[in-house]
Coordinates of N, CA and C and ligand atoms in Angstrom, one line a residue:
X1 N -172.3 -61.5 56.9 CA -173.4 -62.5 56.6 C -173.5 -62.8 55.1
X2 N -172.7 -61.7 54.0 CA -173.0 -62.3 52.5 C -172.5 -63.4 52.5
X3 N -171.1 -63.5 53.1 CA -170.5 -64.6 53.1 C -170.8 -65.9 53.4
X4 N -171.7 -66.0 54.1 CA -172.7 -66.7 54.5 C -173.7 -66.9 53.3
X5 N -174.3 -66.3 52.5 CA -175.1 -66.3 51.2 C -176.3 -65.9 52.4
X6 N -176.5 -65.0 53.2 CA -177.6 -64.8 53.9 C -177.5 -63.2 53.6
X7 N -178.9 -62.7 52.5 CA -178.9 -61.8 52.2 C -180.2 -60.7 53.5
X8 N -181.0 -61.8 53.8 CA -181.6 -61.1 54.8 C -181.9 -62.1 56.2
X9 N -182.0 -60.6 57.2 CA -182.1 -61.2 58.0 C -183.4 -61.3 59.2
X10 N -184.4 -62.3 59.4 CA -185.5 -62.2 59.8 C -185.5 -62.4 61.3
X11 N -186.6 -62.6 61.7 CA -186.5 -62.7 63.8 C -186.1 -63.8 63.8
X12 N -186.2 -64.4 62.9 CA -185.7 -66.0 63.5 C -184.3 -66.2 63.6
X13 N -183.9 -65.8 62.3 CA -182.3 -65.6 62.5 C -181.6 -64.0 63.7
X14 N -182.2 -63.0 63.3 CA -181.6 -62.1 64.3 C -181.5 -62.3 65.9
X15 N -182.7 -63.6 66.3 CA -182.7 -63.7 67.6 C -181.3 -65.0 67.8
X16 N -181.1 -66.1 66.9 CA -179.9 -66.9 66.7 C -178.9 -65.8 67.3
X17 N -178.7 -64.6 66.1 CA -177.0 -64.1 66.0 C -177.2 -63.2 66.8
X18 N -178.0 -62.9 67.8 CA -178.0 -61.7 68.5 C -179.4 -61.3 69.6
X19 N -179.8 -62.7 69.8 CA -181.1 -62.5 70.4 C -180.8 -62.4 72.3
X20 N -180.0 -62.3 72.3 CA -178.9 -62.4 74.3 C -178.0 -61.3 74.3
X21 N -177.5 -61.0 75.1 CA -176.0 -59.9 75.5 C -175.9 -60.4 76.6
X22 N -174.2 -61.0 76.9 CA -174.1 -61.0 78.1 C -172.3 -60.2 78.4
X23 N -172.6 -59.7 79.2 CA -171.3 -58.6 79.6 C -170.2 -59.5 81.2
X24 N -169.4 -60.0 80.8 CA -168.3 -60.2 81.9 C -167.4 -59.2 82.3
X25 N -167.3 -58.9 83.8 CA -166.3 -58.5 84.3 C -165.6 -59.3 85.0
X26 N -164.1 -58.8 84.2 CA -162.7 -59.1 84.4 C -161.7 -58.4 85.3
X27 N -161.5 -59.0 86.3 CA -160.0 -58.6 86.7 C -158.9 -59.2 87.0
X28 N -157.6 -58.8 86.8 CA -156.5 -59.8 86.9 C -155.9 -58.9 87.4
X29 N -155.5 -58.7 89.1 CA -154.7 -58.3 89.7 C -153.0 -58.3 89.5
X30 N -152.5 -57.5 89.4 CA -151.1 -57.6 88.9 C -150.2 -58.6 89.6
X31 N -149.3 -59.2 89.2 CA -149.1 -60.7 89.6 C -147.2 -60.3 89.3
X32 N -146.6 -60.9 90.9 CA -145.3 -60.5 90.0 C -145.2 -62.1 89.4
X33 N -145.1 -62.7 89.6 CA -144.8 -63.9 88.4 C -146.1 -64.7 87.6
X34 N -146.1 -63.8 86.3 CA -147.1 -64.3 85.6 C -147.3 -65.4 85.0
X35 N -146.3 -65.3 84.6 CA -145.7 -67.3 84.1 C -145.8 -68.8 85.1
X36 N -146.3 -67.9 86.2 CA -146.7 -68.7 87.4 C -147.8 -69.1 87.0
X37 N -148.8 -68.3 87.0 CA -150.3 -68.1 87.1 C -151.6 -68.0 86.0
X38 N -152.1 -68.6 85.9 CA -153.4 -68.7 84.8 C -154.6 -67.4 85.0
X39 N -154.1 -66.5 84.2 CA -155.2 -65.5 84.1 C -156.6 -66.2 83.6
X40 N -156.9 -66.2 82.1 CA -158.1 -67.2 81.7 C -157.5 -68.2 81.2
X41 N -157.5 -69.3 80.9 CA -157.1 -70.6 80.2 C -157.5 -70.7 79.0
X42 N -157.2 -71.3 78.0 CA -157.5 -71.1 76.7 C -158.8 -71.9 76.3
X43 N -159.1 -71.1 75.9 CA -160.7 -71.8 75.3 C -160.8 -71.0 74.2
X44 N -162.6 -71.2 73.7 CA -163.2 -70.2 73.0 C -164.2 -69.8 73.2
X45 N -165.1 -68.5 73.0 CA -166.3 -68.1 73.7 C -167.5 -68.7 73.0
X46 N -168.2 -69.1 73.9 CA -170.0 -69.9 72.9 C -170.7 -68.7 72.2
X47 N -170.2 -67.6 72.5 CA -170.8 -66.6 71.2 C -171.1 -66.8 69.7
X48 N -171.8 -65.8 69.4 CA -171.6 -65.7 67.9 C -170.4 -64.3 67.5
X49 N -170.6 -63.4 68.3 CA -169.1 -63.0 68.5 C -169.2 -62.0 70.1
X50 N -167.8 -61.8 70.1 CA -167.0 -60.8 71.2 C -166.6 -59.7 71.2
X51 N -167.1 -58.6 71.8 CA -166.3 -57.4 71.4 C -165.9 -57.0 72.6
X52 N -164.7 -56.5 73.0 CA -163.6 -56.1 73.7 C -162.9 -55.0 74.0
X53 N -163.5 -53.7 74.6 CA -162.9 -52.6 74.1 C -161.2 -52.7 75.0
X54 N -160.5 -52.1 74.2 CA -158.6 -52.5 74.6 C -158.2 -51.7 75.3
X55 N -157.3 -51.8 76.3 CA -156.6 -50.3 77.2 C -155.3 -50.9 76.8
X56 N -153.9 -49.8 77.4 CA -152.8 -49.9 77.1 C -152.1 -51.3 77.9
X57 N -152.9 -52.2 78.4 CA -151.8 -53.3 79.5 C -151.9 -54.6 78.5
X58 N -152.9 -55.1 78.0 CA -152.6 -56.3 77.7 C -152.5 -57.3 78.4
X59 N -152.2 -58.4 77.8 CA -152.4 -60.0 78.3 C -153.3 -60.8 77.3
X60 N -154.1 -60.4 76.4 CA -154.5 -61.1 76.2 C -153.8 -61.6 74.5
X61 N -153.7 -63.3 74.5 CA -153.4 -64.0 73.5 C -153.9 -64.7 72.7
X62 N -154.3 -65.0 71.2 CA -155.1 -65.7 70.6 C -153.7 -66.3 69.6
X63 N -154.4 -67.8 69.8 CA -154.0 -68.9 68.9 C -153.7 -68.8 67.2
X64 N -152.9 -68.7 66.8 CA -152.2 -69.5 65.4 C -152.7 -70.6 65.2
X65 N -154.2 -71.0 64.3 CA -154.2 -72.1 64.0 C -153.6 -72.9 63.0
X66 N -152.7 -72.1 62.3 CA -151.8 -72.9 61.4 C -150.1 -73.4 61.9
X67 N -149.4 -72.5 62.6 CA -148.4 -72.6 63.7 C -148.8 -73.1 65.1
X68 N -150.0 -72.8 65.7 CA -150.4 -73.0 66.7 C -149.9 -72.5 67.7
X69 N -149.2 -71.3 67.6 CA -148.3 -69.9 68.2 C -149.3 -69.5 68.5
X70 N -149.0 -69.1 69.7 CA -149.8 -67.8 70.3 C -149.4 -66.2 70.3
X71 N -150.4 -65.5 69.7 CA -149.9 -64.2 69.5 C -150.3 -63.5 70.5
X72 N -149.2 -62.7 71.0 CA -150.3 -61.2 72.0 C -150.8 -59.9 71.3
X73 N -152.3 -59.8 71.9 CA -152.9 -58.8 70.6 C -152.4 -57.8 71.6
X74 N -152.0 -57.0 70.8 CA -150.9 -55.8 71.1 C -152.1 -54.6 71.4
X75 N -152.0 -54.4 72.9 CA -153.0 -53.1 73.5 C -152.8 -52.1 73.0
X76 N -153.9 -51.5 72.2 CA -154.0 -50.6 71.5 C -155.3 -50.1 72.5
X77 N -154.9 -48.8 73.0 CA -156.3 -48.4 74.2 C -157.0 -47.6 72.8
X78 N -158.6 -48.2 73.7 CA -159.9 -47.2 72.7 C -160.0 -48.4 71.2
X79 N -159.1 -49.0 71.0 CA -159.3 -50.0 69.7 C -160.3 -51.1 70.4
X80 N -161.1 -51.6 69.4 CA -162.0 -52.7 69.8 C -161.6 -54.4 69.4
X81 N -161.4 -55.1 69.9 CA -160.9 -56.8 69.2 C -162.4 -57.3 69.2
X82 N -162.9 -58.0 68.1 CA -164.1 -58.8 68.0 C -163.4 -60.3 67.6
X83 N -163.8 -60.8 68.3 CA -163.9 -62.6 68.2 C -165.1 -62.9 67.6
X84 N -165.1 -64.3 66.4 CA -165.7 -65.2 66.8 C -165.7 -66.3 67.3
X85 N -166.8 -66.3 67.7 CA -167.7 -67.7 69.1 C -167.8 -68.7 68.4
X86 N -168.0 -69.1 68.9 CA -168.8 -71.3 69.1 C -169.9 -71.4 67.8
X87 N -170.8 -70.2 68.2 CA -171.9 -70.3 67.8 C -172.1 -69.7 66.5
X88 N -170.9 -68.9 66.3 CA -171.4 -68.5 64.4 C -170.2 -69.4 63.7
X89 N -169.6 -70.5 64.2 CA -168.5 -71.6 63.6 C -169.8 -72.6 63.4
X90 N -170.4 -72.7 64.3 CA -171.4 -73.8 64.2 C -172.7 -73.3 63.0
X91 N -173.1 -72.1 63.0 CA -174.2 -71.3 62.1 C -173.5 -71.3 60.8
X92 N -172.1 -71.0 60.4 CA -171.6 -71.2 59.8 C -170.8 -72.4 58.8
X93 N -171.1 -73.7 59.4 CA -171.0 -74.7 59.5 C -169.5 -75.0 58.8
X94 N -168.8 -74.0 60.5 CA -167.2 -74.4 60.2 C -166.8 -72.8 59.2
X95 N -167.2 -72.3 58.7 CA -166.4 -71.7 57.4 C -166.3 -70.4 58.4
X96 N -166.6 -70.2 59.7 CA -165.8 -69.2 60.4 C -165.5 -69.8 61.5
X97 N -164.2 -69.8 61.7 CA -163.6 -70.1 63.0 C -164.0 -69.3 64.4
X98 N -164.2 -70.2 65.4 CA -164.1 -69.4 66.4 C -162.3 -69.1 67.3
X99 N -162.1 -68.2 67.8 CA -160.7 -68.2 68.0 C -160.4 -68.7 69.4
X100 N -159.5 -69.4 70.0 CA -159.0 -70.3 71.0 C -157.9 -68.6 71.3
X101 N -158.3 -68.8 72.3 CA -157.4 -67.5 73.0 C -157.4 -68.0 74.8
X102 N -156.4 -66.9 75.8 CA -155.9 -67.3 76.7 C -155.9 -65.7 77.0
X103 N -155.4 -65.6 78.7 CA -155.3 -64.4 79.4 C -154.0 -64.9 80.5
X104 N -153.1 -63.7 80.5 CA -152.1 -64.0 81.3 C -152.1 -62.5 82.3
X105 N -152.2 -62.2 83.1 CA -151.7 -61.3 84.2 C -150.2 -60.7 84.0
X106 N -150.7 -59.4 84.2 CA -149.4 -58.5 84.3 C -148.9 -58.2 85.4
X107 N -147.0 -58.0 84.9 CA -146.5 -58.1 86.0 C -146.6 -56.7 86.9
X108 N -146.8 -56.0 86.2 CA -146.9 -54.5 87.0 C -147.9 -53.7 87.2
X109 N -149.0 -54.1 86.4 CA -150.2 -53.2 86.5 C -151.7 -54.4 86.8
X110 N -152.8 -54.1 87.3 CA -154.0 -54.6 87.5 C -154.5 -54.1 86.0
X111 N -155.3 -55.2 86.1 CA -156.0 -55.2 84.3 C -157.6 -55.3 84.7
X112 N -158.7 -54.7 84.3 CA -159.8 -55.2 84.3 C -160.3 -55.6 82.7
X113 N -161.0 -56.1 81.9 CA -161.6 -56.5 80.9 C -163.1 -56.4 81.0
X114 N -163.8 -56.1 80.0 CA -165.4 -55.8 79.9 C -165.4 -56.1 78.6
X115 N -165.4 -57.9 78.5 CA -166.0 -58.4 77.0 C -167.0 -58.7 77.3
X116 N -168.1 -57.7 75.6 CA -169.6 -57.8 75.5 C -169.6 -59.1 74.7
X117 N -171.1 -59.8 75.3 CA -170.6 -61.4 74.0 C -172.3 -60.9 73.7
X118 N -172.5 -61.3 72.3 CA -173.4 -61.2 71.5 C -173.5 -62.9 71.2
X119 N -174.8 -63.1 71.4 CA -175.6 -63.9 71.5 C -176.7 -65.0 71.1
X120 N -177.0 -66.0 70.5 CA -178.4 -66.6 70.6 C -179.1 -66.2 71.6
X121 N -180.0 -66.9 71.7 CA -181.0 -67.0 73.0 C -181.1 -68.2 73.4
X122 N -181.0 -68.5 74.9 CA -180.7 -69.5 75.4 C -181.9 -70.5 74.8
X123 N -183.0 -70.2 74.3 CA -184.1 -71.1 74.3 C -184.2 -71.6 72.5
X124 N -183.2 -70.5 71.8 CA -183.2 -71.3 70.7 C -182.5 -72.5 70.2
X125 N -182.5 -73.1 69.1 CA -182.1 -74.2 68.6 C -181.2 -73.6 67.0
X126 N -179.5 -74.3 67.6 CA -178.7 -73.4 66.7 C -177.9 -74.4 65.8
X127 N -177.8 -74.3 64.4 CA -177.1 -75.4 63.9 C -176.7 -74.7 62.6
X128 N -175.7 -75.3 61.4 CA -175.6 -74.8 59.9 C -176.9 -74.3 59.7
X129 N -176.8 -72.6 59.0 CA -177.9 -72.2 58.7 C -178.4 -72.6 57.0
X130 N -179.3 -72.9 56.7 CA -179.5 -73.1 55.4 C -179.1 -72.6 54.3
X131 N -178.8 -71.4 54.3 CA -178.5 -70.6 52.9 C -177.1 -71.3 52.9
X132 N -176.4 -71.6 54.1 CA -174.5 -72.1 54.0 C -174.8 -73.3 53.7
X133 N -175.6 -74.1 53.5 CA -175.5 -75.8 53.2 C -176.6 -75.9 52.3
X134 N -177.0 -75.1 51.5 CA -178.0 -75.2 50.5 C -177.6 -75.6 49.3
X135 N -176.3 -75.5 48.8 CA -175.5 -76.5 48.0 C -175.4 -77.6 48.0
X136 N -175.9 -78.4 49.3 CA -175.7 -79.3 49.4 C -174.5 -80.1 50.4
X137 N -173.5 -79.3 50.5 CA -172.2 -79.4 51.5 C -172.8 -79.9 52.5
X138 N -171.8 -81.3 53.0 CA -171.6 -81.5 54.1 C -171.6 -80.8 55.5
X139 N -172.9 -81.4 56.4 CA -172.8 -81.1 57.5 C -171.9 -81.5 58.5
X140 N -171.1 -80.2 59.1 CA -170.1 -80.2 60.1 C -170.9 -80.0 61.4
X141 N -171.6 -79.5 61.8 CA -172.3 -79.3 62.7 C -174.3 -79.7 62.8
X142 N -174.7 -80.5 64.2 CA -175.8 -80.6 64.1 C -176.5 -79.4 65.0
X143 N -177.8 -79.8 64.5 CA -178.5 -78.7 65.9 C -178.5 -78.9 67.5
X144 N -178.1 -77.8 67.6 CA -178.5 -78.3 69.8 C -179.3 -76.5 70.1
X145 N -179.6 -77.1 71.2 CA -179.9 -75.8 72.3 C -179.5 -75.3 72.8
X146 N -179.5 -73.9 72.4 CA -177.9 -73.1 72.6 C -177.9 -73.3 74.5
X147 N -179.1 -73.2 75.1 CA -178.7 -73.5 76.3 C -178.2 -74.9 77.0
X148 N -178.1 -76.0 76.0 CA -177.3 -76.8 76.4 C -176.0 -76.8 75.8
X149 N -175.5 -76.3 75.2 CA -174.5 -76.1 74.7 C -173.7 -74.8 75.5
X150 N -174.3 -74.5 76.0 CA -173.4 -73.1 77.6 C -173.8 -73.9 78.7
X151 N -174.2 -74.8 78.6 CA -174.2 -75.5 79.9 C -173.2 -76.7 79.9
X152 N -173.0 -76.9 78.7 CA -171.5 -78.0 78.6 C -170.6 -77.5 78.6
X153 N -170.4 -75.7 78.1 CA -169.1 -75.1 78.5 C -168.9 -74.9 80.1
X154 N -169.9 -74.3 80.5 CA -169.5 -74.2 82.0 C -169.8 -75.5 82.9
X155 N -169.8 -76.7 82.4 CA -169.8 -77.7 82.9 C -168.4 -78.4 83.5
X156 N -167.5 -78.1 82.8 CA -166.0 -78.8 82.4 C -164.8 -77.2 82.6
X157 N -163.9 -77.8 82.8 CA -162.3 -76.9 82.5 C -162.4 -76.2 81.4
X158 N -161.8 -74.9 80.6 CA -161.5 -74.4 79.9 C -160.7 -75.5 79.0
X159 N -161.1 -76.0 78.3 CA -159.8 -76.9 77.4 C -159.8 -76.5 75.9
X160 N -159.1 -75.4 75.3 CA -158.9 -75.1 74.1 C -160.4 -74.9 73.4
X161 N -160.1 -75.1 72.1 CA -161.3 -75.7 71.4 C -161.8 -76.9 70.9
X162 N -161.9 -77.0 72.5 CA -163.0 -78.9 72.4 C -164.9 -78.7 72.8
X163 N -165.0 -77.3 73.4 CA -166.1 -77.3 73.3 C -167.4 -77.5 72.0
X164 N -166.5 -76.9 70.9 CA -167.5 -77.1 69.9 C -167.9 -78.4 69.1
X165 N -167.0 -79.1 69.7 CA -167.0 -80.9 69.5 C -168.5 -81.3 69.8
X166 N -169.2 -80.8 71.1 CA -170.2 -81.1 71.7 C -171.5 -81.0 70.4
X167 N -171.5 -80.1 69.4 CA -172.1 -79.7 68.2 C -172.0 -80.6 67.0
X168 N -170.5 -81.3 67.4 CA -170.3 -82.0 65.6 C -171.3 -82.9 65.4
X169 N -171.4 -83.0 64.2 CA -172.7 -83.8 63.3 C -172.1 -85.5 63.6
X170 N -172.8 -86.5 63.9 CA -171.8 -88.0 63.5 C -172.6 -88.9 63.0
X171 N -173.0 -88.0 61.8 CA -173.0 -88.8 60.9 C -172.4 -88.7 59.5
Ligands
LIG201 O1 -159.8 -60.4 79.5 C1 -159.7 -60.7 78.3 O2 -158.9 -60.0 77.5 C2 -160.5 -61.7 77.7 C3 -161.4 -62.5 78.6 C4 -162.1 -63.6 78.1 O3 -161.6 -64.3 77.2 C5 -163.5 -63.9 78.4 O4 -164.0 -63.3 79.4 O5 -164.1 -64.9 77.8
LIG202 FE1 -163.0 -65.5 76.2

């Protein structure tokens, strides 16, 4: 959050970056041809972030946005991967990326996944926070409701990262 120039943090903001938890379970049955099959499809998560604790199988891959390669984050069991979401790209107005990632099925083993996603609250209203645009900088993002903004993700197909389009400012 320094990075942010947010040196404290109040209920207003703590319920934004953390006022929800929501826990998905994952399973991807072992698949002999993975290259067949769409484990998750690439998107990004409407969090403000993801945490992921890792076991030894893998599958999962996150995007190169400068190559636009996809890397596989290499299963490290007991290690944790944290993403950022939708929602602290947009709080942050852009100066943190959320990451575009995908899930493929393994060919030999069943995989389950238990990513924690940290939260708004669906009832607040989330946009550039002020201390990041108090310079003056241009707004990249406007305000919405974070519950319409998880309701335009699960509205549509996984398609990369076009959900946070739904946020951009046009003006
Ligand atoms: O299973 C994984 O490694 C990630 C799953 C995922 O991206 C999600 O549930 O949003
Ligand atoms: Fe995800």
């Amino acid at each position: 959050m320094k990075g942010l120039n947010v040196n404290e943090i109040d209920e207003t903001k703590e319920s934004m970056l953390m006022g929800s938890k929501r826990i998905n379970l994952n399973y991807y049955p072992k698949c002999p041809n993975p290259e067949l099959t769409v484990g998750v499809g690439r998107h990004s998560d409407v969090s403000t972030l993801k945490v992921l604790l890792q076991d030894d199988i893998g599958g999962l891959y996150v995007r190169n946005t400068e190559t636009m390669k996809w890397i596989h984050v290499p299963p490290i069991s007991g290690s944790l991967v944290i993403n950022v979401g939708d929602a602290l790209q947009i709080m942050s107005n852009g100066k943190y990326k959320s990451v575009e990632h995908r899930v493929v099925a393994n060919g030999s083993s069943n995989r389950v996944s238990v990513p924690i996603f940290v939260n708004p609250r669906p009832s607040d209203v989330i946009g550039p926070l002020p201390e990041v645009v108090q310079s003056g900088e241009k707004l990249v993002y406007k305000n919405v409701l974070y519950k319409d903004y998880v309701m335009h993700f699960f509205r549509k197909a996984h398609d990369g990262k076009a959900t946070v389009e739904f946020a951009k400012a046009s003006f």
